[in-house]
Amino acid sequence: MKVALVVPTFNRSQILMNLVGYIENQTVKPDLFIVVNDGSTDNTSALLSAHPSVIELKGDGNLWWTGSVNLGIQYVLDNHKDIDHIILQNDDVIIADDWLETLIEVGEQNPKALVGCAAVDYRDKQSITYAGKYTNSWFAFNSFVYKGKKLDEIDRELPIYPFDLIGRGILIPVEVFHKIGLFDAVHFKHRGDTELPLRARKAGYKLILSFKPLVFEMPDKTHGVDIKQKYTFKDVKPFFWDFRSSTYIKYRFYYSKIVADNPVQFLTFFTFSLMAHSRKFLRRFKLV
């Protein structure tokens, strides 16, 4: 398997360089290591220039996540026909030295699948923060896998077959892009990572979530209006109408269109999805 690793970044040079160090220490190196620098104004480019193994692609600051990963993917498709899998990873994670080797092994065992990585909290390396979810395709009910569990409470050998996958550590066969296209940067300027895996699943590819190639994420360093623990009136607009929020109504609308097979299912799923996110907001709402 020949793989290209694509990492989007913006103005987080030190966090990015930590990841570059993790990649350079991998037991198996990617055949291509691409960093998409979307208009950073810090010293990102200067630091990357000291790492000849990294290919830096530059955006103008308006690509955001979806446009950035698409730029990296398109570069691979246009210039490196020998690459058969692309891996997407965020810059703000910690990974073990055998992460890439393990992810490739799982991919080789599942050649017609998109493979995602489970995540745990970097502070204790035990608390599961992401293991996929199951979603009712009519009423948008979500069941998050192993929510609240610790690694030593589960069987890490068992794969999970989730409803969708996120872009933090995901291996995708290149043939997927040839068949269904790139990520939808038109309707998902940001937060576009879940839509392509969902389209891939509907096109006949398996989605697998594995605990073998773990990612250690940093929830205490993550910022976003849709993950706040308390909301006030001033949060209503950014929660529902800011494109950086996963609850952005436009994203919910087009995600629902991908899920649904007919207009009735679309309307039902979209309505219940908005209701679920509204309940989340109201549960955390405080007057002051």
mmCIF file of C-alpha atoms in Angstrom:
data_model
loop_
_atom_site.group_PDB
_atom_site.id
_atom_site.type_symbol
_atom_site.label_atom_id
_atom_site.label_comp_id
_atom_site.label_asym_id
_atom_site.label_seq_id
_atom_site.Cartn_x
_atom_site.Cartn_y
_atom_site.Cartn_z
ATOM 1 C CA MET A 1 0.000 0.000 0.000
ATOM 2 C CA LYS A 2 1.325 3.435 -0.959
ATOM 3 C CA VAL A 3 -0.130 6.254 1.102
ATOM 4 C CA ALA A 4 -0.155 10.036 1.097
ATOM 5 C CA LEU A 5 -0.734 11.842 4.389
ATOM 6 C CA VAL A 6 -2.588 15.167 4.096
ATOM 7 C CA VAL A 7 -2.664 17.600 7.041
ATOM 8 C CA PRO A 8 -4.495 20.968 6.884
ATOM 9 C CA THR A 9 -3.226 23.788 9.093
ATOM 10 C CA PHE A 10 -3.649 27.486 9.853
ATOM 11 C CA ASN A 11 -1.575 29.601 12.250
ATOM 12 C CA ARG A 12 -0.679 26.774 14.632
ATOM 13 C CA SER A 13 2.995 26.363 13.842
ATOM 14 C CA GLN A 14 4.105 24.850 17.142
ATOM 15 C CA ILE A 15 1.217 22.385 17.265
ATOM 16 C CA LEU A 16 1.911 21.483 13.642
ATOM 17 C CA MET A 17 5.622 20.960 14.251
ATOM 18 C CA ASN A 18 4.805 18.587 17.086
ATOM 19 C CA LEU A 19 2.846 16.503 14.596
ATOM 20 C CA VAL A 20 5.662 16.706 12.034
ATOM 21 C CA GLY A 21 7.932 15.256 14.699
ATOM 22 C CA TYR A 22 5.506 12.413 15.365
ATOM 23 C CA ILE A 23 5.343 11.599 11.647
ATOM 24 C CA GLU A 24 9.119 11.674 11.247
ATOM 25 C CA ASN A 25 9.374 9.174 14.122
ATOM 26 C CA GLN A 26 6.908 6.702 12.609
ATOM 27 C CA THR A 27 8.025 3.099 12.177
ATOM 28 C CA VAL A 28 6.520 3.297 8.675
ATOM 29 C CA LYS A 29 6.704 6.635 6.878
ATOM 30 C CA PRO A 30 4.067 7.928 4.439
ATOM 31 C CA ASP A 31 5.114 7.854 0.781
ATOM 32 C CA LEU A 32 4.015 11.492 0.609
ATOM 33 C CA PHE A 33 3.608 13.910 3.512
ATOM 34 C CA ILE A 34 1.596 16.967 2.488
ATOM 35 C CA VAL A 35 0.812 19.958 4.692
ATOM 36 C CA VAL A 36 -1.801 22.349 3.321
ATOM 37 C CA ASN A 37 -1.022 25.759 4.798
ATOM 38 C CA ASP A 38 -4.155 27.840 4.303
ATOM 39 C CA GLY A 39 -2.718 31.343 4.452
ATOM 40 C CA SER A 40 -0.943 31.174 7.811
ATOM 41 C CA THR A 41 0.619 34.462 8.895
ATOM 42 C CA ASP A 42 2.876 32.932 11.556
ATOM 43 C CA ASN A 43 6.180 31.117 10.966
ATOM 44 C CA THR A 44 4.620 27.912 9.618
ATOM 45 C CA SER A 45 6.322 28.098 6.210
ATOM 46 C CA ALA A 46 9.711 28.922 7.687
ATOM 47 C CA LEU A 47 9.578 25.959 10.036
ATOM 48 C CA LEU A 48 8.382 23.574 7.340
ATOM 49 C CA SER A 49 11.243 24.599 5.058
ATOM 50 C CA ALA A 50 13.607 22.805 7.435
ATOM 51 C CA HIS A 51 11.792 19.515 6.772
ATOM 52 C CA PRO A 52 12.424 18.404 3.181
ATOM 53 C CA SER A 53 10.174 15.364 3.588
ATOM 54 C CA VAL A 54 7.151 17.699 3.837
ATOM 55 C CA ILE A 55 5.422 19.040 0.728
ATOM 56 C CA GLU A 56 3.827 22.383 1.587
ATOM 57 C CA LEU A 57 0.801 23.487 -0.439
ATOM 58 C CA LYS A 58 -0.485 26.997 0.173
ATOM 59 C CA GLY A 59 -3.994 28.413 0.262
ATOM 60 C CA ASP A 60 -5.146 32.015 0.514
ATOM 61 C CA GLY A 61 -6.807 31.691 3.918
ATOM 62 C CA ASN A 62 -10.272 30.947 2.524
ATOM 63 C CA LEU A 63 -10.011 27.190 2.036
ATOM 64 C CA TRP A 64 -10.844 26.183 5.596
ATOM 65 C CA TRP A 65 -10.809 22.456 6.397
ATOM 66 C CA THR A 66 -12.719 21.132 3.421
ATOM 67 C CA GLY A 67 -10.986 23.191 0.755
ATOM 68 C CA SER A 68 -7.608 22.473 2.320
ATOM 69 C CA VAL A 69 -7.939 18.699 2.290
ATOM 70 C CA ASN A 70 -9.357 18.842 -1.239
ATOM 71 C CA LEU A 71 -6.282 20.785 -2.386
ATOM 72 C CA GLY A 72 -4.032 18.097 -0.932
ATOM 73 C CA ILE A 73 -6.088 15.240 -2.360
ATOM 74 C CA GLN A 74 -6.226 16.810 -5.823
ATOM 75 C CA TYR A 75 -2.451 17.307 -5.764
ATOM 76 C CA VAL A 76 -2.012 13.587 -5.157
ATOM 77 C CA LEU A 77 -4.507 12.601 -7.856
ATOM 78 C CA ASP A 78 -2.844 14.880 -10.413
ATOM 79 C CA ASN A 79 0.798 14.144 -9.684
ATOM 80 C CA HIS A 80 1.183 10.753 -8.007
ATOM 81 C CA LYS A 81 -0.759 8.014 -9.771
ATOM 82 C CA ASP A 82 1.093 5.372 -7.753
ATOM 83 C CA ILE A 83 -0.577 6.426 -4.493
ATOM 84 C CA ASP A 84 -3.540 4.155 -3.734
ATOM 85 C CA HIS A 85 -4.652 5.479 -0.331
ATOM 86 C CA ILE A 86 -4.877 8.934 1.234
ATOM 87 C CA ILE A 87 -4.820 9.545 4.976
ATOM 88 C CA LEU A 88 -6.246 12.709 6.498
ATOM 89 C CA GLN A 89 -5.068 13.870 9.900
ATOM 90 C CA ASN A 90 -5.508 17.005 11.993
ATOM 91 C CA ASP A 91 -2.481 18.854 13.335
ATOM 92 C CA ASP A 92 -3.674 19.003 16.962
ATOM 93 C CA VAL A 93 -3.278 15.338 17.930
ATOM 94 C CA ILE A 94 -0.698 13.062 19.515
ATOM 95 C CA ILE A 95 0.096 9.708 17.914
ATOM 96 C CA ALA A 96 2.301 6.759 18.832
ATOM 97 C CA ASP A 97 5.311 5.822 16.712
ATOM 98 C CA ASP A 98 3.482 2.848 15.186
ATOM 99 C CA TRP A 99 0.246 4.714 14.424
ATOM 100 C CA LEU A 100 0.719 4.846 10.658
ATOM 101 C CA GLU A 101 2.003 1.275 10.432
ATOM 102 C CA THR A 102 -1.010 0.016 12.366
ATOM 103 C CA LEU A 103 -3.497 2.063 10.337
ATOM 104 C CA ILE A 104 -2.019 0.727 7.099
ATOM 105 C CA GLU A 105 -2.262 -2.840 8.407
ATOM 106 C CA VAL A 106 -5.962 -2.401 9.173
ATOM 107 C CA GLY A 107 -6.449 -0.872 5.720
ATOM 108 C CA GLU A 108 -4.701 -3.784 4.017
ATOM 109 C CA GLN A 109 -6.992 -6.188 5.849
ATOM 110 C CA ASN A 110 -10.015 -4.209 4.607
ATOM 111 C CA PRO A 111 -9.181 -3.119 1.033
ATOM 112 C CA LYS A 112 -12.661 -1.809 0.168
ATOM 113 C CA ALA A 113 -13.142 0.236 3.321
ATOM 114 C CA LEU A 114 -12.584 3.675 4.752
ATOM 115 C CA VAL A 115 -10.807 3.200 8.075
ATOM 116 C CA GLY A 116 -11.116 5.682 10.920
ATOM 117 C CA CYS A 117 -9.196 5.887 14.190
ATOM 118 C CA ALA A 118 -10.683 5.804 17.656
ATOM 119 C CA ALA A 119 -9.550 8.589 19.969
ATOM 120 C CA VAL A 120 -8.816 8.868 23.667
ATOM 121 C CA ASP A 121 -8.025 11.776 25.967
ATOM 122 C CA TYR A 122 -4.282 12.479 25.944
ATOM 123 C CA ARG A 123 -4.322 13.323 29.646
ATOM 124 C CA ASP A 124 -5.037 9.809 30.913
ATOM 125 C CA LYS A 125 -4.719 7.804 27.657
ATOM 126 C CA GLN A 126 -7.772 5.809 28.776
ATOM 127 C CA SER A 127 -10.947 7.891 28.439
ATOM 128 C CA ILE A 128 -12.582 7.250 25.060
ATOM 129 C CA THR A 129 -13.508 10.512 23.339
ATOM 130 C CA TYR A 130 -14.497 9.134 19.932
ATOM 131 C CA ALA A 131 -15.466 5.653 18.783
ATOM 132 C CA GLY A 132 -18.010 6.459 16.116
ATOM 133 C CA LYS A 133 -21.770 6.561 16.353
ATOM 134 C CA TYR A 134 -24.875 4.779 15.125
ATOM 135 C CA THR A 135 -27.591 7.008 13.702
ATOM 136 C CA ASN A 136 -31.208 6.255 12.885
ATOM 137 C CA SER A 137 -31.534 7.291 9.231
ATOM 138 C CA TRP A 138 -35.135 8.492 9.742
ATOM 139 C CA PHE A 139 -35.295 10.089 13.166
ATOM 140 C CA ALA A 140 -31.641 11.170 13.584
ATOM 141 C CA PHE A 141 -31.242 9.449 16.946
ATOM 142 C CA ASN A 142 -27.526 9.085 17.742
ATOM 143 C CA SER A 143 -25.951 6.390 19.862
ATOM 144 C CA PHE A 144 -22.301 7.153 20.550
ATOM 145 C CA VAL A 145 -20.206 4.002 20.791
ATOM 146 C CA TYR A 146 -18.484 3.385 24.132
ATOM 147 C CA LYS A 147 -19.486 6.785 25.445
ATOM 148 C CA GLY A 148 -18.020 7.220 28.933
ATOM 149 C CA LYS A 149 -15.950 4.023 28.711
ATOM 150 C CA LYS A 150 -12.251 3.422 29.352
ATOM 151 C CA LEU A 151 -9.937 1.483 27.040
ATOM 152 C CA ASP A 152 -9.459 -1.316 29.551
ATOM 153 C CA GLU A 153 -13.253 -1.868 29.655
ATOM 154 C CA ILE A 154 -13.587 -2.817 25.976
ATOM 155 C CA ASP A 155 -12.237 -5.328 23.476
ATOM 156 C CA ARG A 156 -9.925 -3.258 21.290
ATOM 157 C CA GLU A 157 -9.660 -6.046 18.718
ATOM 158 C CA LEU A 158 -13.293 -5.731 17.658
ATOM 159 C CA PRO A 159 -13.948 -3.323 14.783
ATOM 160 C CA ILE A 160 -16.879 -0.909 14.791
ATOM 161 C CA TYR A 161 -19.019 -0.232 11.729
ATOM 162 C CA PRO A 162 -20.285 3.321 12.329
ATOM 163 C CA PHE A 163 -22.834 5.454 10.493
ATOM 164 C CA ASP A 164 -20.181 7.942 9.354
ATOM 165 C CA LEU A 165 -16.556 8.841 10.082
ATOM 166 C CA ILE A 166 -14.681 12.018 10.920
ATOM 167 C CA GLY A 167 -11.524 13.359 9.290
ATOM 168 C CA ARG A 168 -9.173 13.027 12.249
ATOM 169 C CA GLY A 169 -7.118 10.014 11.231
ATOM 170 C CA ILE A 170 -8.998 8.420 8.326
ATOM 171 C CA LEU A 171 -7.591 6.226 5.554
ATOM 172 C CA ILE A 172 -9.445 6.463 2.236
ATOM 173 C CA PRO A 173 -8.812 4.407 -0.936
ATOM 174 C CA VAL A 174 -8.035 6.693 -3.871
ATOM 175 C CA GLU A 175 -10.684 4.887 -5.912
ATOM 176 C CA VAL A 176 -13.314 6.442 -3.628
ATOM 177 C CA PHE A 177 -12.456 9.903 -4.946
ATOM 178 C CA HIS A 178 -12.560 8.679 -8.527
ATOM 179 C CA LYS A 179 -15.994 7.194 -7.924
ATOM 180 C CA ILE A 180 -17.799 9.840 -5.832
ATOM 181 C CA GLY A 181 -15.581 12.935 -6.053
ATOM 182 C CA LEU A 182 -13.825 14.997 -3.409
ATOM 183 C CA PHE A 183 -15.230 16.436 -0.185
ATOM 184 C CA ASP A 184 -18.117 18.847 -0.758
ATOM 185 C CA ALA A 185 -16.482 22.245 -0.232
ATOM 186 C CA VAL A 186 -19.479 24.064 -1.727
ATOM 187 C CA HIS A 187 -22.012 23.031 0.911
ATOM 188 C CA PHE A 188 -19.545 22.213 3.713
ATOM 189 C CA LYS A 189 -16.938 24.981 3.831
ATOM 190 C CA HIS A 190 -15.944 23.761 7.282
ATOM 191 C CA ARG A 191 -16.941 20.652 9.229
ATOM 192 C CA GLY A 192 -17.102 18.747 5.946
ATOM 193 C CA ASP A 193 -15.386 15.604 7.147
ATOM 194 C CA THR A 194 -18.450 13.434 7.819
ATOM 195 C CA GLU A 195 -20.225 13.898 4.493
ATOM 196 C CA LEU A 196 -17.826 12.041 2.173
ATOM 197 C CA PRO A 197 -17.640 8.859 4.295
ATOM 198 C CA LEU A 198 -21.437 8.834 4.369
ATOM 199 C CA ARG A 199 -21.580 9.151 0.565
ATOM 200 C CA ALA A 200 -18.939 6.416 0.289
ATOM 201 C CA ARG A 201 -20.977 4.070 2.471
ATOM 202 C CA LYS A 202 -24.040 4.652 0.303
ATOM 203 C CA ALA A 203 -21.861 3.925 -2.745
ATOM 204 C CA GLY A 204 -21.013 0.480 -1.382
ATOM 205 C CA TYR A 205 -17.825 1.007 0.656
ATOM 206 C CA LYS A 206 -17.495 -0.175 4.251
ATOM 207 C CA LEU A 207 -16.795 2.239 7.087
ATOM 208 C CA ILE A 208 -14.639 0.806 9.846
ATOM 209 C CA LEU A 209 -13.575 2.397 13.124
ATOM 210 C CA SER A 210 -10.558 0.757 14.744
ATOM 211 C CA PHE A 211 -9.016 1.029 18.202
ATOM 212 C CA LYS A 212 -5.683 -0.340 16.978
ATOM 213 C CA PRO A 213 -4.371 2.934 15.422
ATOM 214 C CA LEU A 214 -5.275 5.189 18.355
ATOM 215 C CA VAL A 215 -5.268 8.968 18.233
ATOM 216 C CA PHE A 216 -4.743 10.967 21.426
ATOM 217 C CA GLU A 217 -6.789 14.147 21.221
ATOM 218 C CA MET A 218 -6.708 17.254 23.386
ATOM 219 C CA PRO A 219 -10.289 18.191 24.324
ATOM 220 C CA ASP A 220 -9.110 20.797 26.823
ATOM 221 C CA LYS A 221 -7.399 22.694 24.002
ATOM 222 C CA THR A 222 -10.292 22.536 21.542
ATOM 223 C CA HIS A 223 -12.408 25.634 20.945
ATOM 224 C CA GLY A 224 -15.830 25.916 19.326
ATOM 225 C CA VAL A 225 -19.220 27.394 20.063
ATOM 226 C CA ASP A 226 -20.980 24.066 19.559
ATOM 227 C CA ILE A 227 -18.947 22.328 22.289
ATOM 228 C CA LYS A 228 -19.331 24.914 25.040
ATOM 229 C CA GLN A 229 -20.601 23.726 28.402
ATOM 230 C CA LYS A 230 -22.846 26.771 28.883
ATOM 231 C CA TYR A 231 -24.844 28.824 26.372
ATOM 232 C CA THR A 232 -26.469 32.247 26.621
ATOM 233 C CA PHE A 233 -28.620 34.295 24.238
ATOM 234 C CA LYS A 234 -25.512 35.562 22.431
ATOM 235 C CA ASP A 235 -24.645 31.982 21.449
ATOM 236 C CA VAL A 236 -27.873 31.368 19.488
ATOM 237 C CA LYS A 237 -26.639 32.920 16.239
ATOM 238 C CA PRO A 238 -23.165 31.311 16.134
ATOM 239 C CA PHE A 239 -24.565 27.946 17.284
ATOM 240 C CA PHE A 240 -27.014 27.687 14.365
ATOM 241 C CA TRP A 241 -25.716 30.138 11.733
ATOM 242 C CA ASP A 242 -21.916 30.179 12.005
ATOM 243 C CA PHE A 243 -20.294 27.933 9.357
ATOM 244 C CA ARG A 244 -17.619 26.931 11.884
ATOM 245 C CA SER A 245 -20.285 25.225 14.017
ATOM 246 C CA SER A 246 -21.229 21.604 13.359
ATOM 247 C CA THR A 247 -24.822 22.670 14.091
ATOM 248 C CA TYR A 248 -24.825 25.214 11.233
ATOM 249 C CA ILE A 249 -28.273 24.807 9.678
ATOM 250 C CA LYS A 250 -26.889 24.686 6.137
ATOM 251 C CA TYR A 251 -24.678 21.718 7.078
ATOM 252 C CA ARG A 252 -27.570 19.922 8.759
ATOM 253 C CA PHE A 253 -29.672 20.496 5.624
ATOM 254 C CA TYR A 254 -27.172 19.026 3.160
ATOM 255 C CA TYR A 255 -26.104 16.226 5.499
ATOM 256 C CA SER A 256 -29.768 15.233 5.727
ATOM 257 C CA LYS A 257 -29.989 15.212 1.922
ATOM 258 C CA ILE A 258 -27.134 12.710 1.786
ATOM 259 C CA VAL A 259 -28.743 10.482 4.406
ATOM 260 C CA ALA A 260 -32.198 10.421 2.844
ATOM 261 C CA ASP A 261 -33.393 8.291 -0.046
ATOM 262 C CA ASN A 262 -36.625 10.239 -0.598
ATOM 263 C CA PRO A 263 -38.172 13.637 0.266
ATOM 264 C CA VAL A 264 -40.188 12.336 3.209
ATOM 265 C CA GLN A 265 -37.137 10.780 4.816
ATOM 266 C CA PHE A 266 -35.159 13.987 4.210
ATOM 267 C CA LEU A 267 -37.766 16.198 5.851
ATOM 268 C CA THR A 268 -38.109 13.821 8.793
ATOM 269 C CA PHE A 269 -34.374 13.435 9.363
ATOM 270 C CA PHE A 270 -33.660 17.152 8.975
ATOM 271 C CA THR A 271 -36.446 18.108 11.398
ATOM 272 C CA PHE A 272 -35.407 15.616 14.061
ATOM 273 C CA SER A 273 -31.739 16.532 13.629
ATOM 274 C CA LEU A 274 -32.500 20.201 14.318
ATOM 275 C CA MET A 275 -34.657 19.227 17.273
ATOM 276 C CA ALA A 276 -31.820 17.177 18.743
ATOM 277 C CA HIS A 277 -29.320 20.025 18.416
ATOM 278 C CA SER A 278 -31.852 22.484 19.835
ATOM 279 C CA ARG A 279 -32.324 20.252 22.881
ATOM 280 C CA LYS A 280 -28.558 20.221 23.352
ATOM 281 C CA PHE A 281 -28.537 24.011 23.324
ATOM 282 C CA LEU A 282 -31.451 24.313 25.729
ATOM 283 C CA ARG A 283 -29.980 21.808 28.197
ATOM 284 C CA ARG A 284 -26.903 24.022 28.530
ATOM 285 C CA PHE A 285 -28.682 27.363 28.304
ATOM 286 C CA LYS A 286 -28.199 29.857 31.123
ATOM 287 C CA LEU A 287 -29.595 33.378 31.343
ATOM 288 C CA VAL A 288 -26.236 34.742 32.463
#
